[in-house]
Coordinates of C-alpha atoms in Angstrom, one line a residue:
M1 CA 10.5 -10.1 36.0
N2 CA 6.9 -12.0 34.6
T3 CA 6.8 -15.5 33.0
N4 CA 6.9 -14.2 29.8
N5 CA 10.3 -12.5 30.1
I6 CA 12.4 -14.9 32.0
S7 CA 11.4 -17.0 29.0
N8 CA 12.8 -14.7 27.0
F9 CA 16.0 -14.0 28.6
G10 CA 16.6 -17.4 29.2
S11 CA 18.7 -18.2 26.4
Q12 CA 21.1 -14.8 28.3
I13 CA 21.1 -16.4 31.2
F14 CA 21.9 -20.1 29.9
A15 CA 24.9 -18.3 28.0
A16 CA 26.2 -16.8 31.2
I17 CA 25.6 -19.9 33.4
T18 CA 27.9 -22.0 30.8
A19 CA 30.7 -19.2 30.9
S20 CA 30.2 -19.3 34.8
L21 CA 31.5 -22.1 35.2
G22 CA 34.9 -21.6 33.8
G23 CA 34.3 -19.0 37.6
F24 CA 33.6 -22.1 38.6
A25 CA 35.8 -23.9 38.8
F26 CA 38.4 -21.0 39.4
G27 CA 37.4 -20.1 43.2
S28 CA 37.8 -24.8 43.5
V29 CA 41.7 -24.5 42.5
L30 CA 42.3 -21.9 44.1
S31 CA 40.5 -23.8 47.5
Y32 CA 41.6 -27.3 46.3
T33 CA 44.4 -27.1 48.6
S34 CA 42.6 -26.3 52.2
P35 CA 41.3 -30.1 52.2
A36 CA 43.4 -32.0 49.8
L37 CA 46.6 -31.2 52.4
P38 CA 45.8 -32.5 55.4
S39 CA 44.2 -35.8 53.5
M40 CA 47.6 -35.9 51.3
E41 CA 48.7 -36.4 55.3
E42 CA 46.8 -39.8 55.4
S43 CA 48.6 -41.1 52.1
K44 CA 50.6 -44.2 50.8
Y45 CA 52.5 -41.0 48.8
F46 CA 52.9 -38.3 50.6
Q47 CA 52.5 -38.5 54.3
N48 CA 56.3 -36.7 54.8
L49 CA 55.9 -33.8 52.6
T50 CA 58.0 -30.1 53.5
L51 CA 57.1 -27.6 54.4
D52 CA 58.5 -26.0 50.7
E53 CA 57.1 -28.7 49.0
T54 CA 53.5 -27.7 50.2
S55 CA 53.2 -23.8 49.6
W56 CA 54.6 -24.7 45.9
F57 CA 51.4 -27.2 45.6
A58 CA 49.2 -24.7 46.9
S59 CA 50.8 -21.4 44.6
I60 CA 52.0 -23.3 41.7
A61 CA 48.8 -23.1 40.1
A62 CA 48.9 -19.1 40.1
L63 CA 52.3 -19.3 38.5
A64 CA 50.5 -20.8 35.5
G65 CA 47.4 -18.5 35.3
L66 CA 50.3 -15.5 35.3
A67 CA 51.9 -17.9 32.4
S68 CA 48.6 -18.3 30.3
T69 CA 47.7 -14.6 29.8
P70 CA 49.4 -13.6 26.6
F71 CA 48.7 -16.4 25.4
I72 CA 44.8 -16.2 26.7
G73 CA 45.3 -12.4 25.3
I74 CA 45.7 -14.1 20.8
S75 CA 43.6 -16.6 21.3
V76 CA 40.8 -14.8 21.9
D77 CA 41.7 -12.3 19.2
Q78 CA 42.7 -14.9 16.5
F79 CA 40.3 -17.9 17.7
G80 CA 37.3 -16.3 19.6
R81 CA 35.7 -16.3 23.6
K82 CA 33.3 -20.1 22.4
T83 CA 36.6 -21.5 21.1
S84 CA 38.9 -20.6 24.1
M85 CA 37.0 -22.0 26.7
L86 CA 36.6 -24.6 25.1
A87 CA 40.5 -25.3 24.1
L88 CA 41.1 -24.4 27.4
T89 CA 38.8 -27.9 28.7
L90 CA 41.1 -29.4 27.7
P91 CA 43.9 -28.7 30.0
L92 CA 41.4 -28.3 33.2
L93 CA 40.1 -32.1 32.4
L94 CA 44.0 -33.3 32.2
G95 CA 45.0 -31.5 35.4
W96 CA 42.6 -33.0 37.2
L97 CA 43.1 -36.1 36.3
I98 CA 46.8 -35.9 36.7
I99 CA 46.2 -35.3 40.8
S100 CA 43.6 -38.3 40.8
F101 CA 45.6 -40.3 39.5
A102 CA 49.1 -38.8 40.9
Y103 CA 51.8 -41.6 42.8
N104 CA 55.2 -38.4 43.0
L105 CA 55.2 -35.2 43.4
W106 CA 55.9 -34.0 39.9
M107 CA 53.0 -35.4 39.5
L108 CA 51.2 -32.8 41.5
Y109 CA 53.1 -29.8 40.4
V110 CA 51.7 -30.4 36.7
G111 CA 47.8 -31.5 37.6
R112 CA 47.9 -27.9 39.3
M113 CA 49.8 -25.7 36.7
L114 CA 47.4 -26.9 34.2
T115 CA 44.6 -26.1 36.4
G116 CA 46.0 -23.3 36.6
F117 CA 46.9 -22.1 33.0
A118 CA 42.6 -23.7 32.4
T119 CA 41.5 -21.1 35.5
G120 CA 43.8 -18.3 33.9
G121 CA 41.9 -18.2 30.9
F122 CA 38.2 -18.9 32.1
S123 CA 38.7 -15.7 35.0
L124 CA 39.7 -13.5 32.0
L125 CA 37.0 -14.8 29.3
S126 CA 34.4 -16.0 31.3
P127 CA 33.4 -11.7 32.3
T128 CA 34.3 -11.2 28.7
Y129 CA 32.4 -13.5 26.9
I130 CA 28.9 -12.7 29.4
K131 CA 29.6 -8.6 28.6
E132 CA 29.7 -9.7 24.8
T133 CA 25.9 -11.9 25.2
S134 CA 24.2 -9.8 27.7
S135 CA 21.7 -7.5 27.2
E136 CA 23.4 -3.9 29.0
S137 CA 20.3 -4.1 30.7
H138 CA 20.8 -7.2 32.0
R139 CA 24.5 -7.6 31.8
G140 CA 25.0 -6.2 35.0
R141 CA 22.6 -9.0 36.8
L142 CA 24.5 -11.7 34.7
V143 CA 28.1 -11.1 35.5
S144 CA 27.3 -11.1 38.9
I145 CA 26.2 -14.5 38.6
H146 CA 29.9 -15.6 37.3
I147 CA 31.1 -13.9 41.1
L148 CA 29.0 -15.9 42.4
A149 CA 29.9 -19.5 40.5
I150 CA 33.6 -18.4 42.0
H151 CA 32.6 -18.0 45.2
L152 CA 30.7 -21.9 45.1
G153 CA 33.5 -22.9 43.8
I154 CA 35.8 -22.0 46.5
L155 CA 33.1 -23.7 48.6
Y156 CA 32.7 -27.2 46.4
P157 CA 36.3 -28.2 48.2
Y158 CA 35.8 -27.6 51.4
V159 CA 32.2 -29.4 51.6
V160 CA 33.2 -33.0 49.6
G161 CA 36.0 -32.5 51.0
S162 CA 35.1 -33.0 54.3
F163 CA 33.6 -36.9 53.3
T164 CA 36.2 -37.6 50.9
S165 CA 39.7 -37.7 50.0
Y166 CA 41.9 -35.4 48.3
E167 CA 41.9 -38.3 44.6
W168 CA 37.9 -38.5 44.8
L169 CA 38.2 -34.7 45.9
A170 CA 40.2 -34.3 42.2
L171 CA 38.0 -36.9 40.2
S172 CA 35.3 -34.9 41.0
L173 CA 36.7 -32.4 39.4
C174 CA 36.3 -33.3 36.3
A175 CA 32.6 -33.2 35.7
V176 CA 33.3 -29.2 35.9
P177 CA 35.7 -29.3 32.3
V178 CA 32.9 -31.7 30.4
L179 CA 30.1 -30.3 31.9
I180 CA 31.6 -26.6 30.7
A181 CA 32.8 -28.2 27.3
L182 CA 29.1 -29.7 26.2
M183 CA 27.4 -26.6 27.9
L184 CA 29.5 -24.0 25.0
L185 CA 28.1 -26.4 22.5
A186 CA 25.0 -25.1 23.1
V187 CA 25.9 -21.2 23.0
P188 CA 26.5 -19.1 20.2
E189 CA 30.8 -17.8 19.7
S190 CA 30.5 -13.7 20.9
P191 CA 28.8 -11.1 18.4
R192 CA 31.6 -8.8 19.2
H193 CA 34.2 -11.7 18.0
L194 CA 32.2 -12.3 15.3
L195 CA 32.0 -9.0 13.8
S196 CA 35.6 -8.2 13.9
K197 CA 35.6 -11.0 11.7
R198 CA 33.4 -9.4 9.6
N199 CA 31.6 -12.8 9.7
E200 CA 28.0 -10.0 10.0
K201 CA 26.3 -13.4 9.1
Q202 CA 27.0 -15.6 11.6
A203 CA 27.1 -12.7 14.4
L204 CA 23.2 -11.3 13.2
S205 CA 22.0 -14.8 13.9
A206 CA 24.0 -15.6 17.2
L207 CA 22.5 -11.9 18.6
T208 CA 19.3 -14.2 17.4
W209 CA 20.1 -16.4 19.3
L210 CA 20.7 -14.4 22.5
R211 CA 17.2 -11.0 22.0
R212 CA 15.0 -14.0 21.4
N213 CA 12.3 -11.4 22.7
K214 CA 13.2 -9.1 20.4
S215 CA 12.1 -7.5 16.4
S216 CA 14.8 -8.1 13.8
D217 CA 14.8 -4.3 13.4
E218 CA 16.8 -3.9 17.1
I219 CA 18.4 -6.5 16.6
L220 CA 19.6 -5.4 13.6
E221 CA 20.2 -1.3 15.5
E222 CA 22.0 -3.7 18.7
L223 CA 24.5 -5.0 15.5
K224 CA 25.1 -1.7 14.0
Y225 CA 25.6 -0.1 17.6
I226 CA 27.9 -2.7 18.2
Q227 CA 30.2 -2.5 14.8
K228 CA 29.8 1.0 15.8
N229 CA 31.5 0.4 18.9
I230 CA 34.8 -2.4 17.7
E231 CA 35.4 0.8 14.8
E232 CA 35.9 3.0 18.0
M233 CA 38.2 0.6 20.0
K234 CA 40.6 0.4 17.3
E235 CA 41.0 4.1 16.3
A236 CA 41.5 4.2 20.6
K237 CA 43.4 1.7 21.0
S238 CA 46.7 2.8 21.0
S239 CA 51.1 1.3 21.4
L240 CA 53.0 1.4 24.7
S241 CA 54.6 4.3 23.5
E242 CA 51.2 6.4 23.1
F243 CA 49.8 4.7 26.2
I244 CA 53.1 6.7 28.2
R245 CA 52.4 9.8 26.0
A246 CA 48.8 10.1 26.9
P247 CA 47.0 11.8 29.6
G248 CA 46.4 10.6 32.7
T249 CA 48.5 7.4 32.3
L250 CA 50.4 7.9 35.4
K251 CA 47.4 8.1 37.9
T252 CA 45.1 5.4 36.1
T253 CA 48.0 2.6 35.8
A254 CA 48.0 3.8 40.0
I255 CA 45.1 3.9 41.1
I256 CA 44.3 0.2 39.1
L257 CA 47.4 -1.5 40.4
G258 CA 46.3 0.0 43.6
V259 CA 43.8 -1.3 43.9
M260 CA 44.1 -4.5 42.3
L261 CA 46.9 -5.1 45.2
T262 CA 44.1 -3.3 47.4
Q263 CA 42.3 -7.0 47.2
S264 CA 45.9 -9.6 47.7
A265 CA 46.9 -7.5 50.7
S266 CA 43.8 -8.9 52.0
G267 CA 45.0 -12.2 52.8
I268 CA 41.6 -14.0 51.0
D269 CA 44.3 -16.2 49.0
V270 CA 46.7 -17.4 52.5
I271 CA 43.0 -18.2 53.5
I272 CA 41.4 -19.0 51.0
S273 CA 44.4 -22.3 50.0
Y274 CA 45.4 -23.1 53.7
N275 CA 41.5 -22.6 54.8
Q276 CA 42.9 -25.5 57.0
K277 CA 45.7 -25.1 58.0
I278 CA 45.3 -22.3 59.8
F279 CA 41.8 -23.9 62.7
K280 CA 44.1 -26.6 62.9
D281 CA 47.2 -24.7 64.2
S282 CA 44.1 -22.8 66.1
G283 CA 43.8 -26.1 68.2
S284 CA 40.4 -24.4 67.8
N285 CA 37.5 -27.3 68.9
I286 CA 35.6 -26.6 66.3
S287 CA 35.4 -29.6 63.6
L288 CA 37.9 -28.5 61.0
N289 CA 35.5 -29.3 58.5
L290 CA 32.0 -27.3 59.5
S291 CA 34.4 -24.1 59.7
S292 CA 35.7 -24.8 56.5
I293 CA 32.4 -24.6 54.6
I294 CA 31.3 -21.9 57.2
V295 CA 33.9 -18.8 56.0
G296 CA 32.9 -20.3 52.3
V297 CA 29.0 -20.2 53.1
V298 CA 29.4 -16.5 54.7
Q299 CA 31.8 -15.5 51.6
V300 CA 28.6 -16.9 49.3
V301 CA 26.0 -15.2 51.3
G302 CA 27.9 -12.3 51.6
V303 CA 27.9 -11.8 47.7
A304 CA 25.1 -11.5 46.6
L305 CA 24.8 -8.9 50.1
S306 CA 27.7 -6.4 48.0
G307 CA 24.7 -6.7 45.0
L308 CA 22.5 -5.2 47.5
I309 CA 24.1 -2.8 49.2
M310 CA 26.7 -2.0 46.7
D311 CA 25.2 0.6 44.2
R312 CA 23.2 2.2 47.5
L313 CA 26.7 3.5 49.8
G314 CA 28.3 4.1 46.2
R315 CA 32.3 1.5 45.4
R316 CA 34.4 3.7 47.1
P317 CA 32.8 3.6 50.8
L318 CA 31.6 0.5 50.4
L319 CA 35.6 -0.5 49.2
M320 CA 37.1 1.4 52.4
I321 CA 34.0 -0.1 55.1
S322 CA 35.5 -3.6 53.0
Q323 CA 39.2 -3.0 54.5
G324 CA 38.0 -1.7 57.7
L325 CA 36.3 -5.3 58.5
I326 CA 39.8 -7.2 57.4
I327 CA 41.7 -5.0 59.0
V328 CA 40.1 -6.2 62.2
S329 CA 39.0 -9.9 61.9
L330 CA 42.9 -10.0 60.8
F331 CA 44.4 -8.1 63.6
F332 CA 41.9 -10.5 65.6
L333 CA 43.3 -14.0 64.6
G334 CA 46.5 -12.5 65.4
L335 CA 46.4 -11.8 68.5
Y336 CA 44.6 -15.3 68.7
F337 CA 47.4 -16.9 68.2
H338 CA 49.7 -14.6 70.0
L339 CA 47.5 -14.7 73.2
Q340 CA 48.3 -19.2 72.2
I341 CA 52.4 -19.6 72.6
S342 CA 51.9 -17.7 76.1
N343 CA 48.7 -19.8 77.0
P344 CA 48.8 -22.6 74.2
V345 CA 45.1 -24.4 76.0
V346 CA 43.3 -20.6 75.0
N347 CA 41.5 -22.6 72.8
E348 CA 39.0 -23.8 75.4
S349 CA 38.4 -20.1 76.4
I350 CA 38.0 -18.6 72.9
G351 CA 38.2 -21.1 71.2
W352 CA 35.7 -20.3 68.6
L353 CA 38.0 -16.8 67.9
P354 CA 39.3 -17.7 65.1
L355 CA 36.6 -18.6 63.3
V356 CA 35.0 -15.8 63.6
S357 CA 37.8 -13.9 62.9
L358 CA 37.2 -15.6 59.6
M359 CA 33.8 -14.7 59.4
V360 CA 34.2 -11.0 60.1
H361 CA 36.9 -12.2 56.8
S362 CA 35.0 -12.8 54.7
I363 CA 31.3 -11.4 54.9
G364 CA 34.7 -8.0 54.8
F365 CA 35.7 -9.3 51.4
A366 CA 33.3 -10.3 49.9
I367 CA 30.9 -7.4 50.5
G368 CA 34.4 -5.0 48.6
V369 CA 37.8 -5.7 47.9
G370 CA 36.7 -9.5 46.4
P371 CA 35.0 -7.4 43.3
I372 CA 35.4 -3.5 43.3
P373 CA 38.9 -3.5 41.6
W374 CA 37.1 -5.7 39.0
I375 CA 34.2 -2.7 38.7
Y376 CA 37.3 -0.3 38.0
L377 CA 38.5 -1.6 35.6
E378 CA 35.6 -1.4 33.1
V379 CA 35.2 2.2 33.9
I380 CA 38.6 3.2 32.4
P381 CA 39.0 5.1 29.5
T382 CA 38.8 2.7 26.2
Y383 CA 42.4 3.4 24.7
M384 CA 43.9 2.5 28.2
M385 CA 41.7 -0.7 28.8
A386 CA 43.9 -3.4 27.3
I387 CA 46.7 -3.0 28.3
V388 CA 45.8 -1.4 32.2
T389 CA 43.7 -4.9 32.4
A390 CA 47.2 -6.5 31.1
L391 CA 49.1 -4.8 33.9
G392 CA 45.9 -5.9 36.8
V393 CA 45.7 -9.2 36.0
G394 CA 49.4 -10.1 35.8
V395 CA 49.3 -7.7 39.0
N396 CA 46.6 -10.0 40.4
W397 CA 48.5 -12.9 39.8
T398 CA 52.3 -12.3 41.3
A399 CA 50.4 -11.5 44.5
I400 CA 48.4 -14.5 44.5
F401 CA 51.7 -16.6 43.5
L402 CA 53.4 -15.1 46.1
F403 CA 51.4 -15.0 49.2
T404 CA 50.5 -18.7 48.8
R405 CA 54.0 -19.4 47.8
F406 CA 55.8 -17.8 51.8
Y407 CA 52.8 -18.2 53.7
V408 CA 54.8 -21.1 55.5
Q409 CA 57.7 -20.0 55.3
V410 CA 56.9 -16.6 56.7
Q411 CA 54.2 -18.3 59.5
E412 CA 57.8 -21.0 60.3
N413 CA 59.7 -17.6 61.4
L414 CA 57.9 -14.8 62.1
G415 CA 55.2 -17.2 63.6
S416 CA 51.5 -16.7 63.3
D417 CA 50.5 -13.9 64.8
W418 CA 52.7 -11.7 61.9
S419 CA 52.2 -13.7 60.0
F420 CA 48.1 -12.4 59.7
W421 CA 49.3 -8.8 61.0
I422 CA 51.5 -8.4 58.2
F423 CA 48.4 -8.6 56.5
A424 CA 46.4 -5.8 58.2
I425 CA 49.6 -3.9 57.8
L426 CA 48.9 -3.8 54.2
S427 CA 45.2 -3.5 54.3
S428 CA 46.2 -0.3 56.7
I429 CA 48.2 0.7 54.2
G430 CA 45.1 -0.3 51.4
I431 CA 42.2 1.8 52.9
I432 CA 45.0 5.0 54.1
F433 CA 45.4 4.4 49.5
S434 CA 41.3 4.0 49.1
Y435 CA 40.6 7.3 51.0
F436 CA 43.2 9.9 49.5
C437 CA 44.1 8.1 46.2
I438 CA 39.9 6.3 44.4
P439 CA 37.5 8.3 42.8
E440 CA 33.9 7.4 43.4
T441 CA 32.7 6.4 40.2
K442 CA 29.1 5.9 41.5
G443 CA 27.0 7.5 39.3
K444 CA 29.3 9.2 37.1
T445 CA 29.4 9.3 33.3
L446 CA 31.6 8.6 30.8
E447 CA 32.7 11.6 30.0
E448 CA 32.8 12.8 33.6
L449 CA 35.0 8.9 34.5
Q450 CA 36.9 9.6 31.4
D451 CA 37.9 13.5 33.2
I452 CA 38.4 12.1 36.5
F453 CA 41.0 8.9 35.2
T454 CA 42.7 11.4 33.0
T455 CA 42.8 14.6 35.1
R456 CA 45.8 15.6 38.3
R457 CA 43.0 15.5 41.3
T458 CA 39.8 13.1 42.5

């Protein structure tokens, strides 16, 4: 891409980066507890948190994220993508401020709920805005910015939390909603949303801002295409009863929910939220902060690697390779903790194993299990899109809550070894499901994808 093309493409890049900061916020909320919990042990107010209180602190953000889904569904249609994201910066900012100055447990819970509610909304709105403001030829690359931003958001608390307290870490994260709000003021509303509200003049202005390298005729042609697509979507939109009776409903729903569950079954949410606790429990002779940072960096590298190999290998094979790496890493991580029971000084000989296991897990997740479930949501039949997406996102948030809420209790009652072997078993079921039930979508036309999801055989 030459310099002139980059300049012309700059408006779309800026809009994508702006929305992707919502992904950064999402990642940082998930990983905040990893450095925050050890830091709280040294604080005046929270040094005696129980296991139950710890698990609620880690998981309650996911519960709020789940609760945000219906509100965002209403807001995004009524007020638009940009306005809805702008509104979400308020609870995000307030949540981080409350955590920063918290002096009792309920303030921590409220802060986590506000940040979880906001990032639950961003997890839906950010990719939607990017898709609707990107030209078709650049959409894939721009959506990948959002995925990268999530993992950079995960990495940020690991890095900053390594040299500061949980209060200052939360205070530093207040800059994220402020930056999002300022950048949102500089970008237009989604042209698609404006057209759906019959604001043709504003839609033309928004698309002109986003397509500075196109002529007026090309922009008008794209507007006509978007308008046609909106009309087709309205015709295809189905009620719940129509959705249930539609061909392929059960099959499509089972595939999407199954592939979304494989993501949570990898144990990624537990690993992100309790990263430093896992390394501390292992007794590893490697620095807790350094170990967390290495795992976070590996995840970012894995995301970049995923973009290079996904189109070459295909979604389904890469998903199974990803699951295979995750199963192996979880097995050896559980084995380390199992050996630790009979030999408490095992860390002296293989203290590197937890770090290597989680590095392999991070690569495995980032190249397949992380991004691919969301790709499958994009290729299902139009008339199923809204309901199936809502179900998929709801299942994802529910799983995040359940796994982060009860991980500590499972670890306490069954041991650290089984707390990871359970995820290995779930991921093994997932790879079997992927082999027999999940179709390949690489190189398929929209018509072929329609047939895949609405016929009995894959």
